PDB file of C-alpha atoms in Angstrom:
ATOM      1  CA  MET A  26       0.000   0.000   0.000  1.00 71.00           C
ATOM      2  CA  ILE A  27       2.810   2.420   0.941  1.00 80.00           C
ATOM      3  CA  ALA A  28       4.703   1.530  -2.228  1.00 79.00           C
ATOM      4  CA  LEU A  29       1.581   2.254  -4.308  1.00 78.00           C
ATOM      5  CA  LEU A  30       1.148   5.649  -2.645  1.00 81.00           C
ATOM      6  CA  VAL A  31       4.795   6.487  -3.299  1.00 80.00           C
ATOM      7  CA  ILE A  32       4.431   5.551  -6.980  1.00 84.00           C
ATOM      8  CA  ILE A  33       1.259   7.653  -7.295  1.00 83.00           C
ATOM      9  CA  ALA A  34       2.990  10.595  -5.617  1.00 80.00           C
ATOM     10  CA  LEU A  35       5.986  10.316  -7.954  1.00 79.00           C
ATOM     11  CA  ILE A  36       3.776  10.140 -11.043  1.00 81.00           C
ATOM     12  CA  THR A  37       1.775  13.143  -9.828  1.00 83.00           C
ATOM     13  CA  LEU A  38       5.001  15.074  -9.230  1.00 75.00           C
ATOM     14  CA  LEU A  39       6.329  14.210 -12.679  1.00 76.00           C
ATOM     15  CA  VAL A  40       3.090  15.257 -14.385  1.00 78.00           C
ATOM     16  CA  TRP A  41       2.877  18.517 -12.398  1.00 77.00           C
ATOM     17  CA  GLN A  42       6.509  19.371 -13.052  1.00 73.00           C
ATOM     18  CA  SER A  43       6.183  18.634 -16.758  1.00 76.00           C
ATOM     19  CA  LEU A  44       3.107  20.875 -17.071  1.00 78.00           C
ATOM     20  CA  HIS A  45       4.759  23.579 -14.975  1.00 76.00           C
ATOM     21  CA  MET A  46       7.934  23.563 -17.097  1.00 77.00           C
ATOM     22  CA  ARG A  47       5.872  23.808 -20.282  1.00 78.00           C
ATOM     23  CA  SER A  48       3.885  26.730 -18.891  1.00 80.00           C
ATOM     24  CA  VAL A  49       7.021  28.620 -17.823  1.00 78.00           C
ATOM     25  CA  ALA A  50       8.744  27.845 -21.129  1.00 77.00           C
ATOM     26  CA  ARG A  51       5.770  29.225 -23.094  1.00 81.00           C
ATOM     27  CA  LYS A  52       5.836  32.476 -21.089  1.00 81.00           C
ATOM     28  CA  PHE A  53       9.533  32.969 -21.714  1.00 79.00           C
ATOM     29  CA  SER A  54       9.248  31.902 -25.352  1.00 80.00           C
ATOM     30  CA  SER A  55       6.531  34.518 -25.959  1.00 83.00           C
ATOM     31  CA  GLN A  56       9.095  37.143 -24.881  1.00 79.00           C
ATOM     32  CA  GLY A  57      11.754  35.784 -27.207  1.00 82.00           C
ATOM     33  CA  ILE A  58      13.784  34.105 -24.433  1.00 83.00           C
ATOM     34  CA  ALA A  59      15.391  30.864 -25.585  1.00 81.00           C
ATOM     35  CA  ARG A  60      15.896  27.631 -23.649  1.00 80.00           C
ATOM     36  CA  PRO A  61      17.969  24.447 -24.113  1.00 79.00           C
ATOM     37  CA  PRO A  62      16.270  21.897 -26.382  1.00 77.00           C
ATOM     38  CA  LEU A  63      16.493  18.893 -24.018  1.00 72.00           C
ATOM     39  CA  THR A  64      14.873  19.374 -20.601  1.00 72.00           C
ATOM     40  CA  LEU A  65      14.341  16.226 -18.550  1.00 71.00           C
ATOM     41  CA  PRO A  66      11.744  15.674 -15.798  1.00 71.00           C
ATOM     42  CA  ILE A  67      13.095  16.443 -12.300  1.00 67.00           C
ATOM     43  CA  LEU A  68      16.673  16.816 -13.602  1.00 69.00           C
ATOM     44  CA  GLY A  69      15.700  19.740 -15.805  1.00 73.00           C
ATOM     45  CA  ASP A  70      18.767  20.997 -17.702  1.00 75.00           C
ATOM     46  CA  ALA A  71      21.310  19.584 -15.249  1.00 73.00           C
ATOM     47  CA  LEU A  72      22.937  17.550 -18.032  1.00 73.00           C
ATOM     48  CA  LEU A  73      24.276  20.818 -19.469  1.00 75.00           C
ATOM     49  CA  PHE A  74      26.567  21.138 -16.453  1.00 73.00           C
ATOM     50  CA  LEU A  75      27.291  17.491 -15.690  1.00 72.00           C
ATOM     51  CA  GLY A  76      30.950  16.636 -15.181  1.00 70.00           C
ATOM     52  CA  LEU A  77      32.266  20.194 -15.452  1.00 72.00           C
ATOM     53  CA  SER A  78      35.212  21.190 -13.315  1.00 70.00           C
ATOM     54  CA  ARG A  79      35.359  24.517 -11.474  1.00 65.00           C
ATOM     55  CA  THR A  80      37.704  25.975 -14.087  1.00 70.00           C
ATOM     56  CA  GLU A  81      35.500  24.810 -16.986  1.00 75.00           C
ATOM     57  CA  PHE A  82      32.312  26.247 -15.462  1.00 73.00           C
ATOM     58  CA  PRO A  83      32.728  29.939 -16.488  1.00 74.00           C
ATOM     59  CA  TYR A  84      33.856  29.017 -20.022  1.00 80.00           C
ATOM     60  CA  HIS A  85      30.831  26.755 -20.393  1.00 80.00           C
ATOM     61  CA  PHE A  86      28.540  29.593 -19.319  1.00 79.00           C
ATOM     62  CA  LYS A  87      30.189  31.848 -21.916  1.00 83.00           C
ATOM     63  CA  ASN A  88      29.467  29.238 -24.588  1.00 86.00           C
ATOM     64  CA  LEU A  89      25.844  28.931 -23.450  1.00 85.00           C
ATOM     65  CA  PHE A  90      25.342  32.694 -23.717  1.00 87.00           C
ATOM     66  CA  GLU A  91      26.854  32.650 -27.197  1.00 87.00           C
ATOM     67  CA  ARG A  92      24.536  29.790 -28.132  1.00 86.00           C
ATOM     68  CA  PHE A  93      21.242  30.957 -26.588  1.00 86.00           C
ATOM     69  CA  GLY A  94      21.709  34.724 -26.335  1.00 85.00           C
ATOM     70  CA  ASN A  95      22.282  37.183 -23.499  1.00 86.00           C
ATOM     71  CA  VAL A  96      19.142  35.993 -21.717  1.00 85.00           C
ATOM     72  CA  PHE A  97      18.019  32.369 -21.626  1.00 85.00           C
ATOM     73  CA  HIS A  98      15.980  30.092 -19.407  1.00 82.00           C
ATOM     74  CA  VAL A  99      16.940  26.785 -17.772  1.00 81.00           C
ATOM     75  CA  CYS A 100      15.243  24.424 -15.342  1.00 77.00           C
ATOM     76  CA  GLY A 101      16.894  22.907 -12.304  1.00 69.00           C
ATOM     77  CA  GLY A 102      14.811  20.397 -10.404  1.00 64.00           C
ATOM     78  CA  LEU A 103      11.547  22.156  -9.527  1.00 66.00           C
ATOM     79  CA  SER A 104      13.027  25.629 -10.048  1.00 70.00           C
ATOM     80  CA  SER A 105      13.175  27.855 -13.105  1.00 75.00           C
ATOM     81  CA  LEU A 106      16.280  29.994 -13.575  1.00 77.00           C
ATOM     82  CA  LEU A 107      16.817  32.981 -15.832  1.00 79.00           C
ATOM     83  CA  MET A 108      20.426  33.373 -16.959  1.00 82.00           C
ATOM     84  CA  VAL A 109      21.166  37.030 -17.650  1.00 84.00           C
ATOM     85  CA  ALA A 110      24.078  38.817 -19.333  1.00 83.00           C
ATOM     86  CA  ASP A 111      22.131  41.904 -20.419  1.00 81.00           C
ATOM     87  CA  VAL A 112      22.710  45.306 -18.805  1.00 77.00           C
ATOM     88  CA  ASN A 113      19.057  46.317 -19.243  1.00 79.00           C
ATOM     89  CA  TYR A 114      17.915  43.425 -17.066  1.00 76.00           C
ATOM     90  CA  TYR A 115      20.495  44.288 -14.408  1.00 72.00           C
ATOM     91  CA  LYS A 116      19.180  47.846 -14.278  1.00 70.00           C
ATOM     92  CA  VAL A 117      15.796  46.495 -13.194  1.00 71.00           C
ATOM     93  CA  ILE A 118      17.295  43.966 -10.790  1.00 66.00           C
ATOM     94  CA  LEU A 119      19.518  46.531  -9.058  1.00 62.00           C
ATOM     95  CA  ARG A 120      16.899  49.293  -9.052  1.00 63.00           C
ATOM     96  CA  ASP A 121      13.908  47.399  -7.709  1.00 60.00           C
ATOM     97  CA  THR A 122      13.424  45.186  -4.706  1.00 54.00           C
ATOM     98  CA  VAL A 123      13.371  41.588  -5.898  1.00 58.00           C
ATOM     99  CA  SER A 124      13.150  38.241  -4.195  1.00 63.00           C
ATOM    100  CA  LYS A 125      16.607  36.727  -4.006  1.00 62.00           C
ATOM    101  CA  PRO A 126      16.865  33.040  -4.957  1.00 61.00           C
ATOM    102  CA  TYR A 127      17.176  30.832  -1.889  1.00 58.00           C
ATOM    103  CA  LEU A 128      20.342  29.310  -3.333  1.00 58.00           C
ATOM    104  CA  SER A 129      22.182  32.638  -3.514  1.00 61.00           C
ATOM    105  CA  THR A 130      21.184  33.696   0.000  1.00 64.00           C
ATOM    106  CA  TYR A 131      22.063  30.209   1.291  1.00 63.00           C
ATOM    107  CA  VAL A 132      25.583  30.617  -0.087  1.00 66.00           C
ATOM    108  CA  LEU A 133      26.104  34.333   0.629  1.00 69.00           C
ATOM    109  CA  LYS A 134      24.708  34.741   4.130  1.00 69.00           C
ATOM    110  CA  PRO A 135      27.432  32.744   5.911  1.00 71.00           C
ATOM    111  CA  ALA A 136      30.082  34.979   4.315  1.00 68.00           C
ATOM    112  CA  ILE A 137      28.512  38.453   4.334  1.00 68.00           C
ATOM    113  CA  GLY A 138      25.614  38.188   6.788  1.00 67.00           C
ATOM    114  CA  ALA A 139      22.128  39.595   6.204  1.00 64.00           C
ATOM    115  CA  GLY A 140      23.346  42.421   4.001  1.00 64.00           C
ATOM    116  CA  LEU A 141      21.825  44.025   0.931  1.00 64.00           C
ATOM    117  CA  ALA A 142      22.943  41.246  -1.416  1.00 64.00           C
ATOM    118  CA  ALA A 143      21.377  38.476   0.680  1.00 65.00           C
ATOM    119  CA  VAL A 144      17.982  39.904   1.696  1.00 69.00           C
ATOM    120  CA  SER A 145      14.806  40.808  -0.150  1.00 69.00           C
ATOM    121  CA  GLY A 146      11.390  42.371   0.368  1.00 69.00           C
ATOM    122  CA  GLU A 147      10.984  45.004   3.078  1.00 71.00           C
ATOM    123  CA  GLU A 148      14.416  44.199   4.544  1.00 72.00           C
ATOM    124  CA  TRP A 149      15.970  45.000   1.180  1.00 73.00           C
ATOM    125  CA  ARG A 150      13.951  48.215   0.851  1.00 74.00           C
ATOM    126  CA  VAL A 151      15.063  49.535   4.260  1.00 74.00           C
ATOM    127  CA  ARG A 152      18.746  48.815   3.613  1.00 71.00           C
ATOM    128  CA  ARG A 153      18.608  50.201   0.081  1.00 72.00           C
ATOM    129  CA  LYS A 154      17.122  53.448   1.407  1.00 73.00           C
ATOM    130  CA  MET A 155      20.007  53.780   3.871  1.00 71.00           C
ATOM    131  CA  LEU A 156      22.465  53.421   1.004  1.00 70.00           C
ATOM    132  CA  ASN A 157      20.900  56.115  -1.205  1.00 71.00           C
ATOM    133  CA  PRO A 158      23.616  58.685  -0.301  1.00 70.00           C
ATOM    134  CA  ALA A 159      26.306  56.226  -1.416  1.00 69.00           C
ATOM    135  CA  PHE A 160      24.688  56.091  -4.891  1.00 70.00           C
ATOM    136  CA  HIS A 161      24.727  59.880  -5.347  1.00 71.00           C
ATOM    137  CA  ILE A 162      26.200  60.791  -8.711  1.00 78.00           C
ATOM    138  CA  LYS A 163      29.052  62.797  -7.153  1.00 78.00           C
ATOM    139  CA  GLN A 164      29.955  59.895  -4.890  1.00 74.00           C
ATOM    140  CA  ILE A 165      29.948  57.462  -7.822  1.00 78.00           C
ATOM    141  CA  GLU A 166      32.078  59.845  -9.904  1.00 80.00           C
ATOM    142  CA  SER A 167      34.636  59.911  -7.093  1.00 79.00           C
ATOM    143  CA  PHE A 168      35.075  56.155  -7.522  1.00 83.00           C
ATOM    144  CA  THR A 169      36.597  56.783 -10.960  1.00 87.00           C
ATOM    145  CA  GLU A 170      39.902  57.666  -9.297  1.00 87.00           C
ATOM    146  CA  VAL A 171      39.811  54.389  -7.367  1.00 87.00           C
ATOM    147  CA  PHE A 172      39.239  52.367 -10.541  1.00 90.00           C
ATOM    148  CA  GLU A 173      41.977  54.291 -12.338  1.00 90.00           C
ATOM    149  CA  GLU A 174      44.518  53.789  -9.542  1.00 90.00           C
ATOM    150  CA  HIS A 175      43.891  50.050  -9.256  1.00 90.00           C
ATOM    151  CA  SER A 176      43.899  49.673 -13.055  1.00 91.00           C
ATOM    152  CA  ARG A 177      47.352  51.263 -13.227  1.00 91.00           C
ATOM    153  CA  THR A 178      48.592  48.944 -10.485  1.00 90.00           C
ATOM    154  CA  LEU A 179      47.125  45.960 -12.363  1.00 90.00           C
ATOM    155  CA  THR A 180      48.880  47.007 -15.581  1.00 91.00           C
ATOM    156  CA  GLN A 181      52.207  47.372 -13.800  1.00 89.00           C
ATOM    157  CA  ARG A 182      51.914  43.940 -12.184  1.00 88.00           C
ATOM    158  CA  LEU A 183      50.963  42.305 -15.497  1.00 88.00           C
ATOM    159  CA  GLN A 184      53.910  43.953 -17.277  1.00 87.00           C
ATOM    160  CA  GLN A 185      56.266  42.153 -14.900  1.00 86.00           C
ATOM    161  CA  HIS A 186      55.058  38.815 -16.334  1.00 84.00           C
ATOM    162  CA  ALA A 187      54.405  39.835 -19.953  1.00 81.00           C
ATOM    163  CA  ASP A 188      57.548  38.446 -21.589  1.00 79.00           C
ATOM    164  CA  GLY A 189      55.578  36.783 -24.388  1.00 79.00           C
ATOM    165  CA  LYS A 190      56.959  33.348 -23.524  1.00 81.00           C
ATOM    166  CA  SER A 191      55.884  32.139 -20.068  1.00 81.00           C
ATOM    167  CA  THR A 192      52.430  31.538 -18.618  1.00 85.00           C
ATOM    168  CA  PHE A 193      51.258  32.416 -15.112  1.00 84.00           C
ATOM    169  CA  ASP A 194      48.174  32.286 -12.907  1.00 83.00           C
ATOM    170  CA  ILE A 195      46.353  35.596 -13.344  1.00 85.00           C
ATOM    171  CA  PHE A 196      43.698  34.884 -10.708  1.00 82.00           C
ATOM    172  CA  PRO A 197      45.590  36.258  -7.651  1.00 84.00           C
ATOM    173  CA  ILE A 198      46.417  39.504  -9.460  1.00 87.00           C
ATOM    174  CA  ILE A 199      42.860  40.061 -10.668  1.00 88.00           C
ATOM    175  CA  ALA A 200      41.532  39.103  -7.229  1.00 86.00           C
ATOM    176  CA  ASP A 201      43.793  41.697  -5.560  1.00 87.00           C
ATOM    177  CA  MET A 202      42.491  44.409  -7.886  1.00 89.00           C
ATOM    178  CA  THR A 203      38.842  43.390  -7.536  1.00 90.00           C
ATOM    179  CA  LEU A 204      38.939  43.130  -3.752  1.00 89.00           C
ATOM    180  CA  GLY A 205      40.905  46.382  -3.505  1.00 89.00           C
ATOM    181  CA  ILE A 206      38.242  48.235  -5.505  1.00 90.00           C
ATOM    182  CA  ILE A 207      35.402  46.646  -3.532  1.00 86.00           C
ATOM    183  CA  PHE A 208      36.930  47.466  -0.147  1.00 86.00           C
ATOM    184  CA  GLU A 209      37.798  51.044  -1.066  1.00 85.00           C
ATOM    185  CA  THR A 210      34.447  51.909  -2.700  1.00 83.00           C
ATOM    186  CA  THR A 211      32.071  50.068  -0.379  1.00 79.00           C
ATOM    187  CA  MET A 212      33.944  50.192   2.928  1.00 79.00           C
ATOM    188  CA  GLY A 213      36.275  53.157   2.571  1.00 79.00           C
ATOM    189  CA  PHE A 214      39.212  50.869   3.378  1.00 83.00           C
ATOM    190  CA  LYS A 215      42.411  51.151   1.323  1.00 84.00           C
ATOM    191  CA  THR A 216      44.047  47.767   0.927  1.00 84.00           C
ATOM    192  CA  ASP A 217      47.764  46.986   0.773  1.00 84.00           C
ATOM    193  CA  PRO A 218      48.605  43.932  -1.396  1.00 79.00           C
ATOM    194  CA  ASN A 219      51.669  43.301   0.783  1.00 83.00           C
ATOM    195  CA  ASP A 220      49.757  43.412   4.072  1.00 86.00           C
ATOM    196  CA  LEU A 221      49.752  39.972   5.737  1.00 88.00           C
ATOM    197  CA  ASP A 222      46.130  40.204   6.931  1.00 89.00           C
ATOM    198  CA  PHE A 223      44.941  41.201   3.468  1.00 88.00           C
ATOM    199  CA  ARG A 224      46.918  38.349   1.892  1.00 89.00           C
ATOM    200  CA  LYS A 225      45.216  35.940   4.320  1.00 91.00           C
ATOM    201  CA  TYR A 226      41.858  37.465   3.387  1.00 90.00           C
ATOM    202  CA  CYS A 227      42.568  36.979  -0.333  1.00 88.00           C
ATOM    203  CA  SER A 228      43.462  33.336   0.305  1.00 90.00           C
ATOM    204  CA  ALA A 229      40.297  32.841   2.376  1.00 91.00           C
ATOM    205  CA  ASN A 230      38.216  34.492  -0.348  1.00 88.00           C
ATOM    206  CA  GLN A 231      39.727  32.238  -3.006  1.00 87.00           C
ATOM    207  CA  GLU A 232      39.100  29.157  -0.833  1.00 88.00           C
ATOM    208  CA  PHE A 233      35.484  30.228  -0.304  1.00 88.00           C
ATOM    209  CA  ILE A 234      34.883  30.820  -4.035  1.00 84.00           C
ATOM    210  CA  PHE A 235      36.429  27.497  -5.085  1.00 84.00           C
ATOM    211  CA  ASN A 236      34.490  25.450  -2.542  1.00 84.00           C
ATOM    212  CA  GLU A 237      31.148  27.169  -3.112  1.00 81.00           C
ATOM    213  CA  SER A 238      31.521  26.982  -6.887  1.00 78.00           C
ATOM    214  CA  GLU A 239      32.079  23.240  -6.540  1.00 78.00           C
ATOM    215  CA  ARG A 240      28.851  22.973  -4.521  1.00 79.00           C
ATOM    216  CA  MET A 241      26.992  24.988  -7.167  1.00 72.00           C
ATOM    217  CA  ASN A 242      28.411  22.710  -9.830  1.00 71.00           C
ATOM    218  CA  LYS A 243      27.499  19.541  -7.880  1.00 73.00           C
ATOM    219  CA  PRO A 244      23.998  20.034  -6.403  1.00 67.00           C
ATOM    220  CA  TRP A 245      24.291  16.954  -4.157  1.00 74.00           C
ATOM    221  CA  LEU A 246      26.885  18.917  -2.151  1.00 79.00           C
ATOM    222  CA  LEU A 247      24.551  21.873  -1.497  1.00 73.00           C
ATOM    223  CA  PRO A 248      23.075  20.525   1.773  1.00 76.00           C
ATOM    224  CA  ARG A 249      25.684  21.284   4.431  1.00 81.00           C
ATOM    225  CA  PHE A 250      25.471  17.830   5.974  1.00 84.00           C
ATOM    226  CA  ALA A 251      26.197  16.268   2.562  1.00 83.00           C
ATOM    227  CA  PHE A 252      29.093  18.673   1.989  1.00 85.00           C
ATOM    228  CA  CYS A 253      30.456  17.780   5.422  1.00 88.00           C
ATOM    229  CA  LEU A 254      30.150  14.015   4.860  1.00 88.00           C
ATOM    230  CA  LEU A 255      31.412  13.851   1.283  1.00 87.00           C
ATOM    231  CA  ARG A 256      33.991  16.673   1.298  1.00 88.00           C
ATOM    232  CA  TYR A 257      34.973  17.003   4.936  1.00 90.00           C
ATOM    233  CA  ARG A 258      38.367  18.622   4.275  1.00 91.00           C
ATOM    234  CA  ASN A 259      36.840  21.183   1.908  1.00 90.00           C
ATOM    235  CA  PHE A 260      33.988  21.721   4.379  1.00 90.00           C
ATOM    236  CA  LYS A 261      36.484  22.589   7.155  1.00 91.00           C
ATOM    237  CA  LYS A 262      38.463  24.872   4.828  1.00 91.00           C
ATOM    238  CA  SER A 263      35.297  26.639   3.702  1.00 89.00           C
ATOM    239  CA  ARG A 264      34.140  27.209   7.289  1.00 89.00           C
ATOM    240  CA  ALA A 265      37.547  28.544   8.317  1.00 92.00           C
ATOM    241  CA  ALA A 266      37.655  30.827   5.254  1.00 91.00           C
ATOM    242  CA  THR A 267      34.149  32.125   5.951  1.00 89.00           C
ATOM    243  CA  ALA A 268      34.983  32.818   9.600  1.00 90.00           C
ATOM    244  CA  TYR A 269      38.155  34.731   8.660  1.00 91.00           C
ATOM    245  CA  MET A 270      36.297  36.824   6.072  1.00 90.00           C
ATOM    246  CA  ARG A 271      33.543  37.720   8.560  1.00 88.00           C
ATOM    247  CA  ASP A 272      36.130  38.691  11.197  1.00 90.00           C
ATOM    248  CA  PHE A 273      38.033  40.816   8.677  1.00 90.00           C
ATOM    249  CA  HIS A 274      34.831  42.656   7.688  1.00 86.00           C
ATOM    250  CA  ALA A 275      33.887  43.126  11.353  1.00 85.00           C
ATOM    251  CA  LYS A 276      37.262  44.708  12.193  1.00 87.00           C
ATOM    252  CA  ILE A 277      36.877  47.279   9.420  1.00 84.00           C
ATOM    253  CA  ILE A 278      33.296  48.064  10.406  1.00 81.00           C
ATOM    254  CA  ARG A 279      34.205  48.469  14.089  1.00 83.00           C
ATOM    255  CA  LYS A 280      37.031  50.835  13.153  1.00 82.00           C
ATOM    256  CA  LYS A 281      34.765  52.883  10.870  1.00 78.00           C
ATOM    257  CA  ARG A 282      32.056  52.998  13.520  1.00 78.00           C
ATOM    258  CA  GLN A 283      34.509  54.233  16.158  1.00 80.00           C
ATOM    259  CA  GLU A 284      35.764  56.915  13.769  1.00 76.00           C
ATOM    260  CA  LEU A 285      32.179  57.939  13.020  1.00 74.00           C
ATOM    261  CA  GLU A 286      31.192  58.088  16.698  1.00 74.00           C
ATOM    262  CA  GLU A 287      34.220  60.272  17.429  1.00 77.00           C
ATOM    263  CA  THR A 288      33.397  62.542  14.495  1.00 71.00           C
ATOM    264  CA  ASN A 289      29.752  62.683  15.550  1.00 68.00           C
ATOM    265  CA  LYS A 290      30.781  63.547  19.117  1.00 72.00           C
ATOM    266  CA  ASN A 291      33.031  66.376  17.945  1.00 69.00           C
ATOM    267  CA  ALA A 292      30.385  67.628  15.532  1.00 62.00           C
ATOM    268  CA  THR A 293      27.764  67.655  18.303  1.00 63.00           C
ATOM    269  CA  GLN A 294      30.039  69.687  20.552  1.00 60.00           C
ATOM    270  CA  THR A 295      30.490  72.284  17.822  1.00 62.00           C
ATOM    271  CA  GLY A 296      26.780  72.302  17.001  1.00 55.00           C
ATOM    272  CA  GLY A 297      27.066  70.436  13.712  1.00 53.00           C
ATOM    273  CA  GLY A 298      26.212  66.915  12.618  1.00 52.00           C
ATOM    274  CA  VAL A 299      27.377  64.029  10.467  1.00 50.00           C
ATOM    275  CA  LYS A 300      25.983  63.914   6.959  1.00 52.00           C
ATOM    276  CA  PRO A 301      25.062  60.446   5.632  1.00 48.00           C
ATOM    277  CA  SER A 302      27.513  60.375   2.747  1.00 51.00           C
ATOM    278  CA  GLY A 303      30.472  58.237   1.764  1.00 58.00           C
ATOM    279  CA  SER A 304      30.861  54.482   1.395  1.00 63.00           C
ATOM    280  CA  PHE A 305      28.207  51.849   2.051  1.00 64.00           C
ATOM    281  CA  VAL A 306      29.749  51.057   5.424  1.00 67.00           C
ATOM    282  CA  VAL A 307      29.645  54.707   6.502  1.00 64.00           C
ATOM    283  CA  CYS A 308      25.945  54.882   5.598  1.00 63.00           C
ATOM    284  CA  PHE A 309      25.218  51.750   7.639  1.00 61.00           C
ATOM    285  CA  CYS A 310      27.331  52.974  10.563  1.00 61.00           C
ATOM    286  CA  ILE A 311      25.416  56.253  10.620  1.00 60.00           C
ATOM    287  CA  ALA A 312      22.172  54.262  10.733  1.00 58.00           C
ATOM    288  CA  HIS A 313      23.603  52.064  13.471  1.00 56.00           C
ATOM    289  CA  VAL A 314      24.669  55.041  15.550  1.00 52.00           C
ATOM    290  CA  ALA A 315      21.111  56.304  15.112  1.00 52.00           C
ATOM    291  CA  ASN A 316      19.874  52.842  16.284  1.00 52.00           C
ATOM    292  CA  SER A 317      17.906  52.169  13.091  1.00 48.00           C
ATOM    293  CA  VAL A 318      19.837  49.049  12.111  1.00 50.00           C
ATOM    294  CA  ASP A 319      21.057  46.043  14.080  1.00 51.00           C
ATOM    295  CA  ARG A 320      24.761  45.473  14.752  1.00 49.00           C
ATOM    296  CA  GLU A 321      24.714  42.078  12.981  1.00 49.00           C
ATOM    297  CA  ASP A 322      23.493  43.638   9.704  1.00 51.00           C
TER     298      ASP A 322
END
């Protein structure tokens, strides 16, 4: 009897999923959004990514975009995913409050907490409003100097290896530039590539990216208990990397908050006040000093 009920449930699930995928595919197709030709029940389009290594993953995505266009639709299990490489879509995504996929928040929250990138709905709206000063056109224009400075440093570092004969791993150099720009524009923190703590952070960040990309590439590793059982060494490395990254972020935020409180204290004594401008972290610290956001955010 139990076996019969299980079979009926599976058949019902297969029928529902098949009808659901067809309905979603028709909606996307009516808007000119392509999809892979072979979509299997339950598995969806997982065969497109089967057996790919972490290094092959981004190249495969590039090939898929070249094949299906800048926007295409795939199915993964019971979920429908829209793959986007079109700036017009990103304008809408970044401008409006949208529901973040559970998968992205599941991966991001351990590393960055309940920040803007990992929340949605009213939480997202409140945090986005706090950050409005950081998106002021004058503030964004000031970032041009940051991009220019780091681009020059990148060029100089690449010239040291550009002999036209040897090959080298470009990832650490690009990672240094990317993280340097992110820290300076979002947190107001100027990084030093030779600083030991920053080097440890870069290593932790690389460890986190490699391990999480493997989990994304192999869905059976997504549940943490499965990741722990099947990849225990990588699980421990990922946890240690995540903890170091969170601590590094917390140190910068505490320092910025202390600086802000001191500035606010001095400004109050002289009858002035602190304007909510500057990096993302400064905007959040101002809100925190005003008790409108929790410390853990």
